[in-house]
PDB file of C-alpha atoms in Angstrom:
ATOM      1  CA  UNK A 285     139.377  87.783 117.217  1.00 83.00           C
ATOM      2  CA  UNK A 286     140.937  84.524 118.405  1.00 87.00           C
ATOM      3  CA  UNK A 287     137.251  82.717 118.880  1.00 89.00           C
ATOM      4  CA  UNK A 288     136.355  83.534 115.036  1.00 93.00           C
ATOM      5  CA  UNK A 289     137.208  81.720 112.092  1.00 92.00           C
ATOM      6  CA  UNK A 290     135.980  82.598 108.835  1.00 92.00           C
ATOM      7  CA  UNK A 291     135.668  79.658 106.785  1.00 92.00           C
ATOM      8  CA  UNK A 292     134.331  80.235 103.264  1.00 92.00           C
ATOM      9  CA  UNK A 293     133.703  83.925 101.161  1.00 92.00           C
ATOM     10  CA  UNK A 294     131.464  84.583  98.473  1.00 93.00           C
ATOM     11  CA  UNK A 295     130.983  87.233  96.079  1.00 92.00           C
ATOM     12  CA  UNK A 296     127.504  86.430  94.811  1.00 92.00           C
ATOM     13  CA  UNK A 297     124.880  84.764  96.094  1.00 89.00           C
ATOM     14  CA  UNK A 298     124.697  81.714  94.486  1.00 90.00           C
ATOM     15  CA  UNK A 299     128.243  81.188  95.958  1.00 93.00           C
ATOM     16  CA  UNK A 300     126.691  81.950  99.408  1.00 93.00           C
ATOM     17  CA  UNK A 301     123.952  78.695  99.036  1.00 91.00           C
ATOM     18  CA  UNK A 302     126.712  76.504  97.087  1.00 91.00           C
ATOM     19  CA  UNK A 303     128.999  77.165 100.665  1.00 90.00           C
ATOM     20  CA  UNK A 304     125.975  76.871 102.702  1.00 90.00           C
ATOM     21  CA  UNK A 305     125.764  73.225 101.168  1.00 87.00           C
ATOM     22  CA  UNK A 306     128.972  71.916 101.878  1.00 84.00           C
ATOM     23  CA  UNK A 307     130.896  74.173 104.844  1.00 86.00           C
ATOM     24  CA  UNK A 308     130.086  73.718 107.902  1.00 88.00           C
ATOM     25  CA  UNK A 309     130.130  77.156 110.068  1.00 91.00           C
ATOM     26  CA  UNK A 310     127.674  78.885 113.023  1.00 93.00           C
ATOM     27  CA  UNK A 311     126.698  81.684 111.293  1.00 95.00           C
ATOM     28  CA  UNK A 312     126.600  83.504 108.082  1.00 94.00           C
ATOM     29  CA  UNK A 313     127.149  87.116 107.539  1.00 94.00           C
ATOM     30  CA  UNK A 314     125.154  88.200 104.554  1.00 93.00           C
ATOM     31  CA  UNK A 315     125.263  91.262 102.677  1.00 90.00           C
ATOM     32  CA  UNK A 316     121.847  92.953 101.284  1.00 86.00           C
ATOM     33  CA  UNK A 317     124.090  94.312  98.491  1.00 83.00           C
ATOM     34  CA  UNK A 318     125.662  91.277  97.145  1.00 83.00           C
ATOM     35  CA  UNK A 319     125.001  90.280  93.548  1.00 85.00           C
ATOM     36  CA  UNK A 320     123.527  87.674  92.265  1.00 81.00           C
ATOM     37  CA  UNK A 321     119.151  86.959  93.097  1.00 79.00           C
ATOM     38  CA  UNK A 322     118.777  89.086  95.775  1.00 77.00           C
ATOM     39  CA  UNK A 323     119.304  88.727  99.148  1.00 80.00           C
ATOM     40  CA  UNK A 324     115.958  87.619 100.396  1.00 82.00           C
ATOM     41  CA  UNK A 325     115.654  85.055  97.657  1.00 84.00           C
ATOM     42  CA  UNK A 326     119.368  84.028  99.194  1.00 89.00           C
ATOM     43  CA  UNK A 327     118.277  84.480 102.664  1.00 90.00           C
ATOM     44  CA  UNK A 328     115.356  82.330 102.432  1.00 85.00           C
ATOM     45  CA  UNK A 329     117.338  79.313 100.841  1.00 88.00           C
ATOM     46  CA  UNK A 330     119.447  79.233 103.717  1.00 90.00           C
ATOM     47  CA  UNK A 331     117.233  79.843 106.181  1.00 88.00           C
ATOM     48  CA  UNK A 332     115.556  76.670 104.670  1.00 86.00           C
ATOM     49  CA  UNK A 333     118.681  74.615 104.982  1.00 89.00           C
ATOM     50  CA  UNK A 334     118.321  74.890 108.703  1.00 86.00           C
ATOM     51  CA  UNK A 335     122.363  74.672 108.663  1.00 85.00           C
ATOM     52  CA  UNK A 336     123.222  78.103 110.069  1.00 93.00           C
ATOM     53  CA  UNK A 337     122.095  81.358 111.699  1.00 95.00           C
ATOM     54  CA  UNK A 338     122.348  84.377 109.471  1.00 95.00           C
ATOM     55  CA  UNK A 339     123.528  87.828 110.287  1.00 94.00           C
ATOM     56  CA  UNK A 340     122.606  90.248 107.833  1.00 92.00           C
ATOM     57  CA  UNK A 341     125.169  93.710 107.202  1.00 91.00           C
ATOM     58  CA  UNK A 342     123.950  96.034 105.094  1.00 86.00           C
ATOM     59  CA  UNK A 343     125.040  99.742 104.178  1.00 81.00           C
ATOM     60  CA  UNK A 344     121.072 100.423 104.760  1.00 71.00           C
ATOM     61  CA  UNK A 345     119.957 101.121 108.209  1.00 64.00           C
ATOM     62  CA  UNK A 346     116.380 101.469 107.484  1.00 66.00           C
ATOM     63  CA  UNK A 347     114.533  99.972 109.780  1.00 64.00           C
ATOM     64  CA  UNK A 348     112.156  98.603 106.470  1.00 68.00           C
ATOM     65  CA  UNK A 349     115.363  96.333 105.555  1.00 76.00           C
ATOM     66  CA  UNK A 350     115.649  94.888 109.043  1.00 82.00           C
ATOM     67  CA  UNK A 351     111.892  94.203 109.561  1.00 80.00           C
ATOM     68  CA  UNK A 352     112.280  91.935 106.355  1.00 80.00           C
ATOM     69  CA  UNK A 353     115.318  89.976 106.806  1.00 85.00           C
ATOM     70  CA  UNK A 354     113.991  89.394 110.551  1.00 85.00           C
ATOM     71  CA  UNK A 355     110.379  87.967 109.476  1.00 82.00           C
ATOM     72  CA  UNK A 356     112.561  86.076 106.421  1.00 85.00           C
ATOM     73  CA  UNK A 357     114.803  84.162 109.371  1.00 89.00           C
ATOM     74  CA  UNK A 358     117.893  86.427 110.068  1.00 92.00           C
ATOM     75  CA  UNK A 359     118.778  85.690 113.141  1.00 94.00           C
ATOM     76  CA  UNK A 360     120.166  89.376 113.398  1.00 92.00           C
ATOM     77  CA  UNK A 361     120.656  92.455 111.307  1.00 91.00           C
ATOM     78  CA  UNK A 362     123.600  94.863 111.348  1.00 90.00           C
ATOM     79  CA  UNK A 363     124.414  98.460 109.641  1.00 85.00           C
ATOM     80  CA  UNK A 364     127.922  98.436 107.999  1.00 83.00           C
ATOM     81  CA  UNK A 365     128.499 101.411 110.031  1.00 83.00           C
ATOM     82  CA  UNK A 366     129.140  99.688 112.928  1.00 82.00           C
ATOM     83  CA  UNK A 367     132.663  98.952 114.451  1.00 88.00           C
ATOM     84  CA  UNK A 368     134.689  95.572 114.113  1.00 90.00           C
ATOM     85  CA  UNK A 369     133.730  95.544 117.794  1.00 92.00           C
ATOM     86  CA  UNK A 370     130.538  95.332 117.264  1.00 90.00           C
ATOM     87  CA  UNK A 371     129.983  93.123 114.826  1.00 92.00           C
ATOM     88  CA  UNK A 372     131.885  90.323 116.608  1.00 94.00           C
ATOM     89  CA  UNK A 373     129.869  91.867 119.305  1.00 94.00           C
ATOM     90  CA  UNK A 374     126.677  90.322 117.272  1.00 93.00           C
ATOM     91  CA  UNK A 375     128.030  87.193 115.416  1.00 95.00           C
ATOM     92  CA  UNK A 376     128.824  86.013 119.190  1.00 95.00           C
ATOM     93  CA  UNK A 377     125.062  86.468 120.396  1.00 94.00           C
ATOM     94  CA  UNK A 378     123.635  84.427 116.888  1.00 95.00           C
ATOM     95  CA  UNK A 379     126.462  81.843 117.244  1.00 95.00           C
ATOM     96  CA  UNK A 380     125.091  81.465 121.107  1.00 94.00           C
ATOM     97  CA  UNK A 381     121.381  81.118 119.771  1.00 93.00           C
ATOM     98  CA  UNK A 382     120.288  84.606 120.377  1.00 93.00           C
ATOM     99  CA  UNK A 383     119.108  87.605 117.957  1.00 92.00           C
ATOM    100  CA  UNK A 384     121.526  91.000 117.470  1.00 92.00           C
ATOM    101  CA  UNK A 385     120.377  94.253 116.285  1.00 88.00           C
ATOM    102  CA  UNK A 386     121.815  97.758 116.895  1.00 82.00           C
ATOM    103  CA  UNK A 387     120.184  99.663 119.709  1.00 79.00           C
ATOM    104  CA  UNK A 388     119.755 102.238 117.214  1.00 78.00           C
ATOM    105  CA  UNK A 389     117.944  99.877 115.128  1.00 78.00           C
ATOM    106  CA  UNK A 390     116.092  98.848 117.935  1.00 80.00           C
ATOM    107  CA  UNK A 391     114.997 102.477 118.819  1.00 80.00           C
ATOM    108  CA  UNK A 392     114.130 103.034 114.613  1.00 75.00           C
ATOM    109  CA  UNK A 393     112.184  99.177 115.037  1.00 71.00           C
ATOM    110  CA  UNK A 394     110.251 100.747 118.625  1.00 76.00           C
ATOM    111  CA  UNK A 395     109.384 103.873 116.343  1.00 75.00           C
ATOM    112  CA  UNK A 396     108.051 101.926 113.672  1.00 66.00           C
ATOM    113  CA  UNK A 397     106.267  99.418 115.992  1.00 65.00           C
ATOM    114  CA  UNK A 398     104.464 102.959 117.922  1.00 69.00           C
ATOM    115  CA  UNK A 399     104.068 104.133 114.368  1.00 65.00           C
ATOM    116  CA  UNK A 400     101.945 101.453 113.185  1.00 57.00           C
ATOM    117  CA  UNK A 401     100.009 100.973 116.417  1.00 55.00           C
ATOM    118  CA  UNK A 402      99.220 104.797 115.629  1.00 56.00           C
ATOM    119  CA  UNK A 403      97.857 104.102 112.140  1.00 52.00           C
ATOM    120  CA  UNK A 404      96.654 100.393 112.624  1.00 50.00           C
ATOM    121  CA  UNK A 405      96.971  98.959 109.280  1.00 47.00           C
ATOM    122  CA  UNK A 406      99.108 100.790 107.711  1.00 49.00           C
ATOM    123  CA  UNK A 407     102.225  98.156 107.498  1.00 58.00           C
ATOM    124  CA  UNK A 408     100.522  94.438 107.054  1.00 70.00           C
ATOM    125  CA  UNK A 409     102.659  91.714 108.293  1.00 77.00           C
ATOM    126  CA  UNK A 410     103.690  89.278 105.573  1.00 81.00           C
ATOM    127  CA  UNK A 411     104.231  85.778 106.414  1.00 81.00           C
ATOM    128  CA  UNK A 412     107.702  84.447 104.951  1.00 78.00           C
ATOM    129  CA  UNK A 413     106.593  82.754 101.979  1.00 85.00           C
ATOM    130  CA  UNK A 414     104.340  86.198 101.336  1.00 87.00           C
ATOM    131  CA  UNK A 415     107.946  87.860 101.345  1.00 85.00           C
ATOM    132  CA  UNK A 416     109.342  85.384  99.096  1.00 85.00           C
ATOM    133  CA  UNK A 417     106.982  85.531  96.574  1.00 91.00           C
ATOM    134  CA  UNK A 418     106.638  89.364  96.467  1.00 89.00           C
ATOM    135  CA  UNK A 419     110.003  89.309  96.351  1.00 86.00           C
ATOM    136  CA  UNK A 420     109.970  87.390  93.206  1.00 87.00           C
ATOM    137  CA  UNK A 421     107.320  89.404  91.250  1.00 90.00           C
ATOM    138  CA  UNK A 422     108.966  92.722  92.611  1.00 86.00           C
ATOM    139  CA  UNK A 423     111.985  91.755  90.691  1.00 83.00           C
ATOM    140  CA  UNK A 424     109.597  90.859  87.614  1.00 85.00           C
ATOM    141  CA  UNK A 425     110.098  86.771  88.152  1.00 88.00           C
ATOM    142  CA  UNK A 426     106.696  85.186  86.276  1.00 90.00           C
ATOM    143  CA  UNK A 427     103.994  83.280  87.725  1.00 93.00           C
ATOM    144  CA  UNK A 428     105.516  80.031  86.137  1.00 93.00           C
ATOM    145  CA  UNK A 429     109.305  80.550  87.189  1.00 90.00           C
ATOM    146  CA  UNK A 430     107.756  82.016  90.613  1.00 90.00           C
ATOM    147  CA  UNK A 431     106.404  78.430  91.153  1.00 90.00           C
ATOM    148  CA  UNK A 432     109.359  76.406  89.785  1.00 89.00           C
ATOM    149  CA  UNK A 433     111.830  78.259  92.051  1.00 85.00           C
ATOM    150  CA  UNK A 434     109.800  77.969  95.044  1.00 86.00           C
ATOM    151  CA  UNK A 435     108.372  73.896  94.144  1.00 86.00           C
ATOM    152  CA  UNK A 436     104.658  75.692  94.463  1.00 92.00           C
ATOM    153  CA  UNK A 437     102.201  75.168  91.493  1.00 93.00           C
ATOM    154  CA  UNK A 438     101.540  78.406  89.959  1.00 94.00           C
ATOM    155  CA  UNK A 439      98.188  78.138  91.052  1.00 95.00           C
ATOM    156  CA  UNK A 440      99.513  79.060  94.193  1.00 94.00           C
ATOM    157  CA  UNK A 441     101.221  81.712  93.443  1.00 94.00           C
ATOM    158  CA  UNK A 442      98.205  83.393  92.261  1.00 94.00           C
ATOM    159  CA  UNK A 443      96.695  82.755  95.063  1.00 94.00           C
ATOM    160  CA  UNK A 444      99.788  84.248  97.165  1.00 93.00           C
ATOM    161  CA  UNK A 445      99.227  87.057  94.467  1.00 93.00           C
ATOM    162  CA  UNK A 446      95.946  87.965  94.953  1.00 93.00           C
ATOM    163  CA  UNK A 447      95.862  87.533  98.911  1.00 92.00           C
ATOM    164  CA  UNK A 448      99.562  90.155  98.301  1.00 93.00           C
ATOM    165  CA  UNK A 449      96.962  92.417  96.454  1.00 91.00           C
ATOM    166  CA  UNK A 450      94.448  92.217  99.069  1.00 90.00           C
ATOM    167  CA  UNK A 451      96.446  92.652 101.950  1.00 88.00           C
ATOM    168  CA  UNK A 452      98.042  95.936 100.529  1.00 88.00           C
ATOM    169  CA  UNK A 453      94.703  97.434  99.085  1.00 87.00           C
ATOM    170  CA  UNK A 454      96.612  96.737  96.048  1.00 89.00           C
ATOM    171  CA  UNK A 455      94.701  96.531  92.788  1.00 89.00           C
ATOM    172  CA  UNK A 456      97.281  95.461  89.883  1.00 90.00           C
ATOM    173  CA  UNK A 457     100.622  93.370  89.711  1.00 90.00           C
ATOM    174  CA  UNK A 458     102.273  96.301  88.640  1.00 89.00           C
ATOM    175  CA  UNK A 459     101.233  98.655  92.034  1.00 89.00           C
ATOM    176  CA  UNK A 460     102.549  95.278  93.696  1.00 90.00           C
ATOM    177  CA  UNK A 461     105.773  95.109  91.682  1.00 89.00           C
ATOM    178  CA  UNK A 462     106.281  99.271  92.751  1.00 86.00           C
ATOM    179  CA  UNK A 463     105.425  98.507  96.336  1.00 87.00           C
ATOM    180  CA  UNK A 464     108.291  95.918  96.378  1.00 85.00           C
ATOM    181  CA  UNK A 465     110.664  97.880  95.034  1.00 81.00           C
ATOM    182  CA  UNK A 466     109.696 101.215  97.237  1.00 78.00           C
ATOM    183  CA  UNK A 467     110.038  98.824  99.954  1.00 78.00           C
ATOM    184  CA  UNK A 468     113.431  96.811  99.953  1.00 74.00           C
ATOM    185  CA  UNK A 469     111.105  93.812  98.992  1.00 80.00           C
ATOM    186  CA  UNK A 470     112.447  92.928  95.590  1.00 77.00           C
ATOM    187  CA  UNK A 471     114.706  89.895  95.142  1.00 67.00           C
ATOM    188  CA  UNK A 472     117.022  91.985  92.890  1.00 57.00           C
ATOM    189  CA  UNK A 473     118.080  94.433  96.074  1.00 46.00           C
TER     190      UNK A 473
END
């Protein structure tokens, strides 16, 4: 595609921030797969850079996956499945300033959205720094690193731990750590 350039590749993702840092490009495609802390932890770094508009492809086309990347800041979420077509297809709509998803995603997201209204409280939204810190004690990160990666006191992150607890009628760390995991939540996916 004669509009696209790619201008950096990484195979982890600490490479992915360390680019993010010094390249300048419109949009990042980033894999939920990639090695390295997890792509939410990776997600949320850049997203906090504020330098470009992330497009996450992953081999997963739950609908669970693309709810979190979404509330973490992707701009736009995309199956591997999907044709070359397509996925310049949705890095033109983020570079532009808009949001891309599959319209089977979008019909899995509608089910999900009909599902919950049906069983009101069933899936509690979690803010983005909820995410990030489940994330973290999902992939068994302590209170104390928790709060040095994220420049929080680990006061905090009790507190995030506890209200985490309450929100999900949780009533230990580890049913919290097992919820992250069963749901794509852990920083090691």
């Amino acid at each position: 595609y004669s509009d696209m350039k790619v201008v950096a590749q990484a195979a982890t993702g600490d490479e992915v921030i360390a680019h993010c840092e010094g390249v300048r490009a419109d949009v990042l495609l980033l894999d939920v797969s990639m090695p390295g802390p997890g792509f939410l932890s990776v997600l949320n770094a850049v997203c906090a850079m504020g330098r470009v508009r992330v497009l996450v492809v992953s081999a997963h086309a739950e609908s669970r996956y693309a709810r979190t990347a979404l509330r973490a800041g992707a701009a736009g979420y995309l199956p591997k499945e999907h044709s070359a077509d397509e996925l310049a297809i949705a890095v033109r709509r983020v570079a532009s300033g808009g949001r891309y998803i599959s319209p089977r995603l979008a019909d899995l997201l509608a089910d999900d959205l009909v599902a919950s209204t049906n069983n009101a409280g069933v899936e509690p939204e979690l803010s983005a720094r909820e995410l990030q810190v489940i994330g973290l004690i999902g992939a068994g990160v302590g209170v104390k690193e928790i709060a040095a990666q994220l420049e929080i006191s680990p006061k905090t992150v009790s507190t995030y731990r506890r209200r985490l607890l309450d929100k999900l009628q949780l009533g230990s760390t580890a049913e919290l750590i097992r919820y992250a995991v069963d749901h794509g939540l852990a920083a090691g996916l």
